[in-house]
Amino acid sequence: MSNPTLINGFDTRRHVGVHAEQVSHVSSTDYPGHYPGEDNSWDLDAFKKRLNLKVQRLSNRSVAFDLVGVDASIANAFRRILIAEVPTVTVERVYVWDNTSVVVDEVLAQRIGLIPLNVDPSFMDMKESPSDQATDRNTLVFRLRVACTRNKNAPKGSTNPNELYINSDVLSSHLEWVPQGEQMTVMASNPPAPTNPNIVLAKLRPGQEIDMELHAIKGVGKDHAKFCPVATASYRLLPKIVLNPQKPVPPHLAEKFQKCFSPGVIRVDPRTKAITVDEEKARNESMSREVYRHPEFAGCVQLARVRDHFLFNIESEGFYPPERLLPEAIAVMRGKIANIRKVAEALLHDSDGPGDVEMTDT
């Protein structure tokens, strides 16, 4: 495929070209030897000047922020760590003493395991293997005991199960924490419980009951998705719309050109019909490439994305408030870097040894 034609304003060092049927300039070029006569060796001071993080939106369950000045490998590492390696606490073992509901034991156990718990993972140790002895340092115990009975005071003629029966719904709020050892002292200020008390686990009718003991442990998402601390963790590159000053959009086609982009991205002067880009709202552009479908706009615009400007969106689902998730991911990455550095130093100082160094998870 031939190289696409680029217009003035497109920076091949910072922009990824988005064309009708391909993308271009995907790889970074800021490394030594790419540009003759330029020393692009990594420099800490230069990195600090480029690095920027700005929170765009913060709510109780989600955060959106811009991360600028890092390579895609770093941004993607944070995303993968958020999904797979930030630890949480959730139910791992379910001991069923009695279950006469219509939901079979295995399905109910799977539902219970997916309930997010408001437990700080730093208070608990992680088991080295599934066969490790359960202690008050690595295991939380819950009890689920619910029995459905008829409501003798139900309104006459009512068909609402919540009025006819007591405990017709088994909810996550029915989980009762059973403190073990020193847990009452350590966790008294924030007793372990589901983050959402209204998750429906099963439906009961009179004569049916559930009695279970639940053991929750600390784990990470790469072992099982139930340990994942986020509902979503994603990023996209900042959209960039480059207008060609050498070939402006014809005034009689200005509104048609505007409709090729997301609302608010393109501004049209009501008097002169001149086209401008709202740089603040350009971040909302969907990059549908609709403008490339119209031959009358050929050469008028170039779509691109800024290679080192990442728009992150993270939704928390569990103990962590959304603003704490990125620092937790950074802490995990720092642990990995420290581990690699330790191994490298061991290899450097033990060059006469067998050459094998054991690496451990941090």
Tab-separated table of C-alpha atoms in Angstrom:
chain	number	residue	atom	x	y	z
A	1	MET	CA	0.000	0.000	0.000
A	2	SER	CA	1.390	3.416	-0.955
A	3	ASN	CA	2.248	6.007	1.652
A	4	PRO	CA	-0.660	8.436	2.231
A	5	THR	CA	-0.294	12.129	1.418
A	6	LEU	CA	0.030	14.343	4.498
A	7	ILE	CA	-0.917	18.012	4.796
A	8	ASN	CA	0.834	20.879	6.564
A	9	GLY	CA	0.330	20.797	10.327
A	10	PHE	CA	0.689	17.042	10.645
A	11	ASP	CA	3.689	16.326	12.890
A	12	THR	CA	5.164	12.926	12.050
A	13	ARG	CA	7.013	12.897	15.377
A	14	ARG	CA	3.906	13.239	17.531
A	15	HIS	CA	0.915	12.299	15.400
A	16	VAL	CA	-0.526	8.996	14.237
A	17	GLY	CA	-2.162	9.464	10.853
A	18	VAL	CA	-5.751	8.241	10.475
A	19	HIS	CA	-6.618	7.754	6.812
A	20	ALA	CA	-9.565	6.332	4.898
A	21	GLU	CA	-8.327	2.741	4.916
A	22	GLN	CA	-5.154	2.707	6.995
A	23	VAL	CA	-3.169	4.343	9.765
A	24	SER	CA	0.367	5.675	9.465
A	25	HIS	CA	3.303	6.756	11.654
A	26	VAL	CA	2.272	4.416	14.444
A	27	SER	CA	5.712	3.755	15.945
A	28	SER	CA	7.613	6.210	18.138
A	29	THR	CA	10.710	7.807	16.616
A	30	ASP	CA	12.219	9.579	19.631
A	31	TYR	CA	15.161	7.237	20.110
A	32	PRO	CA	18.892	7.638	19.363
A	33	GLY	CA	19.959	7.273	15.744
A	34	HIS	CA	16.604	7.856	14.052
A	35	TYR	CA	17.149	11.514	13.217
A	36	PRO	CA	20.686	12.322	11.976
A	37	GLY	CA	22.505	14.825	14.129
A	38	GLU	CA	20.016	14.590	17.021
A	39	ASP	CA	20.684	13.004	20.389
A	40	ASN	CA	17.391	11.549	21.558
A	41	SER	CA	18.856	9.598	24.463
A	42	TRP	CA	16.441	9.286	27.355
A	43	ASP	CA	16.854	12.184	29.774
A	44	LEU	CA	15.134	12.406	33.159
A	45	ASP	CA	14.830	16.202	33.145
A	46	ALA	CA	13.317	16.220	29.663
A	47	PHE	CA	10.925	13.435	30.668
A	48	LYS	CA	9.764	15.441	33.704
A	49	LYS	CA	9.016	18.450	31.502
A	50	ARG	CA	6.903	16.395	29.096
A	51	LEU	CA	5.086	14.317	31.709
A	52	ASN	CA	1.692	15.628	32.685
A	53	LEU	CA	-1.392	14.147	34.325
A	54	LYS	CA	-4.684	16.029	34.511
A	55	VAL	CA	-7.940	14.729	35.979
A	56	GLN	CA	-10.849	15.603	33.702
A	57	ARG	CA	-13.684	14.019	35.679
A	58	LEU	CA	-14.002	12.344	39.075
A	59	SER	CA	-17.063	10.680	40.601
A	60	ASN	CA	-17.711	8.142	43.332
A	61	ARG	CA	-17.157	5.206	40.982
A	62	SER	CA	-15.118	6.471	38.007
A	63	VAL	CA	-12.292	8.773	36.988
A	64	ALA	CA	-11.212	10.176	33.625
A	65	PHE	CA	-7.756	11.679	33.254
A	66	ASP	CA	-5.174	12.637	30.628
A	67	LEU	CA	-1.724	11.065	30.772
A	68	VAL	CA	0.730	12.956	28.551
A	69	GLY	CA	4.379	12.383	27.734
A	70	VAL	CA	4.770	8.609	28.090
A	71	ASP	CA	5.193	5.838	25.549
A	72	ALA	CA	2.271	3.572	24.668
A	73	SER	CA	4.061	0.659	26.351
A	74	ILE	CA	3.922	2.472	29.705
A	75	ALA	CA	0.288	3.514	29.344
A	76	ASN	CA	-0.695	-0.020	28.365
A	77	ALA	CA	1.278	-1.445	31.285
A	78	PHE	CA	-0.799	0.663	33.677
A	79	ARG	CA	-4.003	-0.550	32.020
A	80	ARG	CA	-2.975	-4.213	32.236
A	81	ILE	CA	-1.847	-3.865	35.866
A	82	LEU	CA	-5.165	-2.237	36.806
A	83	ILE	CA	-7.050	-5.182	35.337
A	84	ALA	CA	-4.830	-8.061	36.381
A	85	GLU	CA	-2.427	-7.213	39.215
A	86	VAL	CA	-3.934	-4.746	41.700
A	87	PRO	CA	-5.061	-7.010	44.571
A	88	THR	CA	-8.545	-7.184	46.049
A	89	VAL	CA	-10.404	-9.398	48.527
A	90	THR	CA	-13.353	-11.563	47.527
A	91	VAL	CA	-14.976	-14.907	48.352
A	92	GLU	CA	-12.928	-17.916	47.242
A	93	ARG	CA	-14.380	-20.904	49.122
A	94	VAL	CA	-18.061	-21.631	49.790
A	95	TYR	CA	-19.129	-24.325	52.269
A	96	VAL	CA	-22.790	-25.221	51.728
A	97	TRP	CA	-24.567	-26.551	54.789
A	98	ASP	CA	-28.078	-26.230	53.353
A	99	ASN	CA	-29.523	-24.922	50.086
A	100	THR	CA	-33.118	-25.706	49.149
A	101	SER	CA	-33.492	-22.809	46.724
A	102	VAL	CA	-33.937	-23.347	42.977
A	103	VAL	CA	-30.384	-22.039	42.381
A	104	VAL	CA	-27.915	-24.934	42.417
A	105	ASP	CA	-24.901	-24.777	44.735
A	106	GLU	CA	-22.285	-24.142	42.030
A	107	VAL	CA	-24.202	-21.266	40.410
A	108	LEU	CA	-24.929	-19.624	43.751
A	109	ALA	CA	-21.287	-19.967	44.786
A	110	GLN	CA	-20.200	-18.314	41.538
A	111	ARG	CA	-22.598	-15.420	42.132
A	112	ILE	CA	-21.320	-14.949	45.672
A	113	GLY	CA	-17.704	-14.919	44.465
A	114	LEU	CA	-18.457	-11.958	42.187
A	115	ILE	CA	-19.695	-9.742	45.049
A	116	PRO	CA	-17.232	-6.824	45.586
A	117	LEU	CA	-16.187	-6.416	49.221
A	118	ASN	CA	-15.141	-3.186	50.951
A	119	VAL	CA	-12.000	-4.727	52.437
A	120	ASP	CA	-8.621	-2.990	52.275
A	121	PRO	CA	-6.256	-5.611	50.798
A	122	SER	CA	-3.324	-4.107	52.714
A	123	PHE	CA	-4.833	-5.526	55.918
A	124	MET	CA	-4.474	-9.085	54.635
A	125	ASP	CA	-1.720	-11.424	53.496
A	126	MET	CA	-1.925	-13.290	50.212
A	127	LYS	CA	-1.864	-17.079	50.326
A	128	GLU	CA	1.209	-18.605	48.697
A	129	SER	CA	-0.833	-21.602	47.509
A	130	PRO	CA	-4.486	-22.740	47.730
A	131	SER	CA	-3.495	-25.387	50.281
A	132	ASP	CA	-2.150	-22.849	52.810
A	133	GLN	CA	-3.748	-22.929	56.245
A	134	ALA	CA	-6.503	-20.352	56.716
A	135	THR	CA	-5.649	-17.795	59.418
A	136	ASP	CA	-6.971	-14.471	60.606
A	137	ARG	CA	-4.208	-12.826	58.510
A	138	ASN	CA	-5.210	-14.301	55.156
A	139	THR	CA	-8.907	-15.241	55.381
A	140	LEU	CA	-12.190	-13.502	56.166
A	141	VAL	CA	-15.215	-15.570	57.189
A	142	PHE	CA	-18.818	-14.686	56.317
A	143	ARG	CA	-22.050	-16.500	57.078
A	144	LEU	CA	-25.097	-16.511	54.795
A	145	ARG	CA	-28.217	-17.735	56.599
A	146	VAL	CA	-31.581	-16.857	55.079
A	147	ALA	CA	-34.941	-18.616	55.469
A	148	CYS	CA	-38.152	-17.548	53.734
A	149	THR	CA	-41.436	-17.470	55.678
A	150	ARG	CA	-44.938	-16.165	55.042
A	151	ASN	CA	-45.803	-12.664	56.228
A	152	LYS	CA	-48.874	-13.005	58.444
A	153	ASN	CA	-49.458	-9.248	58.198
A	154	ALA	CA	-49.406	-9.085	54.397
A	155	PRO	CA	-52.075	-6.811	52.843
A	156	LYS	CA	-55.142	-8.691	51.671
A	157	GLY	CA	-55.137	-9.335	47.943
A	158	SER	CA	-51.465	-8.373	47.498
A	159	THR	CA	-49.436	-10.209	44.855
A	160	ASN	CA	-46.120	-8.543	45.671
A	161	PRO	CA	-43.671	-11.217	46.929
A	162	ASN	CA	-41.927	-8.621	49.102
A	163	GLU	CA	-45.214	-8.106	50.949
A	164	LEU	CA	-46.387	-11.708	50.969
A	165	TYR	CA	-43.118	-13.236	52.203
A	166	ILE	CA	-40.258	-12.436	54.538
A	167	ASN	CA	-36.809	-12.826	52.947
A	168	SER	CA	-38.174	-13.593	49.489
A	169	ASP	CA	-34.962	-12.129	48.039
A	170	VAL	CA	-31.485	-13.239	49.100
A	171	LEU	CA	-29.367	-10.102	48.948
A	172	SER	CA	-25.694	-9.370	49.366
A	173	SER	CA	-26.630	-7.485	52.539
A	174	HIS	CA	-27.457	-10.871	54.136
A	175	LEU	CA	-23.731	-11.687	54.325
A	176	GLU	CA	-22.672	-11.513	57.978
A	177	TRP	CA	-19.013	-11.043	58.840
A	178	VAL	CA	-17.700	-13.459	61.481
A	179	PRO	CA	-14.499	-11.928	62.969
A	180	GLN	CA	-11.558	-14.257	63.518
A	181	GLY	CA	-8.578	-13.686	65.840
A	182	GLU	CA	-7.503	-10.015	65.838
A	183	GLN	CA	-9.739	-9.007	62.929
A	184	MET	CA	-12.274	-7.244	65.137
A	185	THR	CA	-9.559	-4.941	66.460
A	186	VAL	CA	-7.929	-4.281	63.091
A	187	MET	CA	-11.112	-3.831	61.039
A	188	ALA	CA	-13.458	-2.350	63.625
A	189	SER	CA	-13.548	1.062	61.935
A	190	ASN	CA	-14.682	-0.432	58.600
A	191	PRO	CA	-16.272	-3.869	59.072
A	192	PRO	CA	-16.039	-6.089	55.968
A	193	ALA	CA	-19.233	-6.100	53.927
A	194	PRO	CA	-20.354	-5.971	50.277
A	195	THR	CA	-19.872	-2.578	48.615
A	196	ASN	CA	-23.400	-2.887	47.218
A	197	PRO	CA	-25.944	-4.305	49.688
A	198	ASN	CA	-28.696	-4.752	47.075
A	199	ILE	CA	-27.228	-7.436	44.796
A	200	VAL	CA	-29.846	-10.183	44.338
A	201	LEU	CA	-28.336	-13.648	44.745
A	202	ALA	CA	-31.429	-15.852	44.716
A	203	LYS	CA	-35.220	-15.900	45.137
A	204	LEU	CA	-36.846	-17.885	47.947
A	205	ARG	CA	-40.349	-19.015	48.771
A	206	PRO	CA	-41.749	-20.331	52.088
A	207	GLY	CA	-39.974	-23.490	53.185
A	208	GLN	CA	-36.771	-22.711	51.276
A	209	GLU	CA	-33.573	-21.623	53.010
A	210	ILE	CA	-29.856	-21.126	52.464
A	211	ASP	CA	-27.101	-21.725	55.014
A	212	MET	CA	-23.484	-21.253	53.903
A	213	GLU	CA	-20.057	-20.373	55.249
A	214	LEU	CA	-17.924	-18.185	52.985
A	215	HIS	CA	-14.155	-17.706	53.062
A	216	ALA	CA	-12.732	-14.595	51.365
A	217	ILE	CA	-9.054	-14.233	50.465
A	218	LYS	CA	-6.741	-11.736	48.787
A	219	GLY	CA	-6.043	-12.258	45.086
A	220	VAL	CA	-5.392	-10.604	41.725
A	221	GLY	CA	-7.302	-10.480	38.451
A	222	LYS	CA	-4.829	-12.625	36.516
A	223	ASP	CA	-5.837	-15.547	38.758
A	224	HIS	CA	-9.592	-14.946	38.414
A	225	ALA	CA	-11.697	-12.077	37.030
A	226	LYS	CA	-13.591	-11.776	40.332
A	227	PHE	CA	-10.461	-10.203	41.867
A	228	CYS	CA	-10.367	-7.453	39.223
A	229	PRO	CA	-10.716	-4.077	41.011
A	230	VAL	CA	-12.121	-2.266	37.967
A	231	ALA	CA	-15.225	-2.657	35.843
A	232	THR	CA	-13.378	-1.076	32.909
A	233	ALA	CA	-9.903	0.376	32.454
A	234	SER	CA	-9.327	1.752	28.979
A	235	TYR	CA	-7.561	4.517	27.122
A	236	ARG	CA	-7.561	6.103	23.685
A	237	LEU	CA	-5.275	8.561	21.978
A	238	LEU	CA	-6.280	12.235	21.827
A	239	PRO	CA	-7.975	12.996	18.474
A	240	LYS	CA	-6.358	15.688	16.342
A	241	ILE	CA	-8.081	17.374	13.388
A	242	VAL	CA	-5.671	19.238	11.098
A	243	LEU	CA	-7.264	21.643	8.601
A	244	ASN	CA	-5.372	22.376	5.394
A	245	PRO	CA	-4.861	26.156	5.020
A	246	GLN	CA	-3.930	25.623	1.384
A	247	LYS	CA	-7.330	24.122	0.599
A	248	PRO	CA	-10.099	25.537	2.816
A	249	VAL	CA	-13.568	24.043	2.885
A	250	PRO	CA	-15.863	25.795	0.373
A	251	PRO	CA	-18.331	28.075	2.241
A	252	HIS	CA	-21.414	26.418	0.715
A	253	LEU	CA	-20.215	23.036	2.055
A	254	ALA	CA	-19.343	24.231	5.586
A	255	GLU	CA	-22.409	22.761	7.299
A	256	LYS	CA	-22.039	19.453	5.492
A	257	PHE	CA	-18.409	19.348	6.605
A	258	GLN	CA	-19.475	20.094	10.183
A	259	LYS	CA	-21.893	17.148	10.214
A	260	CYS	CA	-19.060	14.750	9.368
A	261	PHE	CA	-17.714	15.148	12.929
A	262	SER	CA	-19.055	14.701	16.446
A	263	PRO	CA	-21.272	17.547	17.729
A	264	GLY	CA	-19.379	20.660	18.775
A	265	VAL	CA	-16.036	19.643	17.273
A	266	ILE	CA	-16.257	21.859	14.167
A	267	ARG	CA	-17.286	25.507	14.448
A	268	VAL	CA	-18.749	27.416	11.499
A	269	ASP	CA	-18.737	31.207	11.439
A	270	PRO	CA	-22.358	32.236	10.775
A	271	ARG	CA	-21.288	35.168	8.579
A	272	THR	CA	-18.204	34.032	6.657
A	273	LYS	CA	-18.810	30.257	6.898
A	274	ALA	CA	-15.165	29.856	7.910
A	275	ILE	CA	-14.261	26.508	9.483
A	276	THR	CA	-12.362	26.180	12.791
A	277	VAL	CA	-11.743	23.322	15.218
A	278	ASP	CA	-12.787	23.533	18.871
A	279	GLU	CA	-9.655	22.012	20.440
A	280	GLU	CA	-11.391	21.480	23.787
A	281	LYS	CA	-14.294	19.498	22.299
A	282	ALA	CA	-12.089	17.705	19.771
A	283	ARG	CA	-11.346	15.133	22.487
A	284	ASN	CA	-14.943	13.901	22.011
A	285	GLU	CA	-14.444	13.177	18.305
A	286	SER	CA	-15.342	9.587	17.447
A	287	MET	CA	-12.872	9.472	14.509
A	288	SER	CA	-15.528	7.862	12.298
A	289	ARG	CA	-13.676	9.070	9.165
A	290	GLU	CA	-17.007	10.088	7.660
A	291	VAL	CA	-15.308	13.115	6.076
A	292	TYR	CA	-13.185	10.822	3.907
A	293	ARG	CA	-16.309	9.438	2.209
A	294	HIS	CA	-16.948	12.741	0.434
A	295	PRO	CA	-14.622	13.503	-2.497
A	296	GLU	CA	-15.346	17.227	-2.273
A	297	PHE	CA	-13.420	17.340	1.026
A	298	ALA	CA	-10.343	15.525	-0.293
A	299	GLY	CA	-7.213	17.341	0.868
A	300	CYS	CA	-9.146	19.721	3.149
A	301	VAL	CA	-8.469	17.883	6.403
A	302	GLN	CA	-6.204	15.298	7.951
A	303	LEU	CA	-7.377	13.159	10.873
A	304	ALA	CA	-4.761	12.123	13.410
A	305	ARG	CA	-4.184	11.108	16.999
A	306	VAL	CA	-1.522	12.441	19.357
A	307	ARG	CA	0.846	9.524	19.973
A	308	ASP	CA	1.819	10.376	23.594
A	309	HIS	CA	-1.496	11.827	24.844
A	310	PHE	CA	-3.680	9.135	26.449
A	311	LEU	CA	-7.280	9.668	27.559
A	312	PHE	CA	-7.895	7.177	30.379
A	313	ASN	CA	-11.284	6.119	31.705
A	314	ILE	CA	-11.394	3.891	34.802
A	315	GLU	CA	-14.479	2.584	36.624
A	316	SER	CA	-13.879	1.249	40.120
A	317	GLU	CA	-15.758	-1.820	41.287
A	318	GLY	CA	-14.780	-2.710	44.808
A	319	PHE	CA	-12.884	-1.295	47.749
A	320	TYR	CA	-10.711	1.272	45.956
A	321	PRO	CA	-12.017	4.784	45.338
A	322	PRO	CA	-11.318	5.625	41.670
A	323	GLU	CA	-8.623	8.202	42.450
A	324	ARG	CA	-6.562	5.552	44.265
A	325	LEU	CA	-6.447	3.016	41.435
A	326	LEU	CA	-3.656	4.589	39.362
A	327	PRO	CA	-1.342	5.059	42.396
A	328	GLU	CA	-1.932	1.381	43.232
A	329	ALA	CA	-0.969	0.389	39.673
A	330	ILE	CA	2.151	2.572	39.883
A	331	ALA	CA	3.100	0.881	43.166
A	332	VAL	CA	2.813	-2.539	41.514
A	333	MET	CA	4.968	-1.385	38.595
A	334	ARG	CA	7.592	0.032	40.958
A	335	GLY	CA	7.724	-3.346	42.670
A	336	LYS	CA	8.335	-5.044	39.336
A	337	ILE	CA	11.095	-2.569	38.463
A	338	ALA	CA	12.725	-3.097	41.866
A	339	ASN	CA	12.625	-6.856	41.311
A	340	ILE	CA	14.264	-6.551	37.878
A	341	ARG	CA	16.899	-4.216	39.271
A	342	LYS	CA	17.659	-6.641	42.092
A	343	VAL	CA	18.086	-9.508	39.631
A	344	ALA	CA	20.260	-7.414	37.310
A	345	GLU	CA	22.523	-6.394	40.192
A	346	ALA	CA	22.773	-10.024	41.291
A	347	LEU	CA	23.841	-11.047	37.794
A	348	LEU	CA	26.367	-8.210	37.686
A	349	HIS	CA	27.975	-9.118	41.016
A	350	ASP	CA	27.835	-12.856	40.472
A	351	SER	CA	29.224	-13.149	36.961
A	352	ASP	CA	31.221	-16.239	37.996
A	353	GLY	CA	28.143	-18.058	39.243
A	354	PRO	CA	25.823	-20.409	37.371
A	355	GLY	CA	24.047	-17.464	35.751
A	356	ASP	CA	20.529	-18.380	36.961
A	357	VAL	CA	18.734	-15.990	39.303
A	358	GLU	CA	15.278	-16.761	40.708
A	359	MET	CA	12.693	-13.990	40.249
A	360	THR	CA	9.764	-13.729	42.630
A	361	ASP	CA	6.461	-11.874	42.356
A	362	THR	CA	6.149	-8.695	44.372
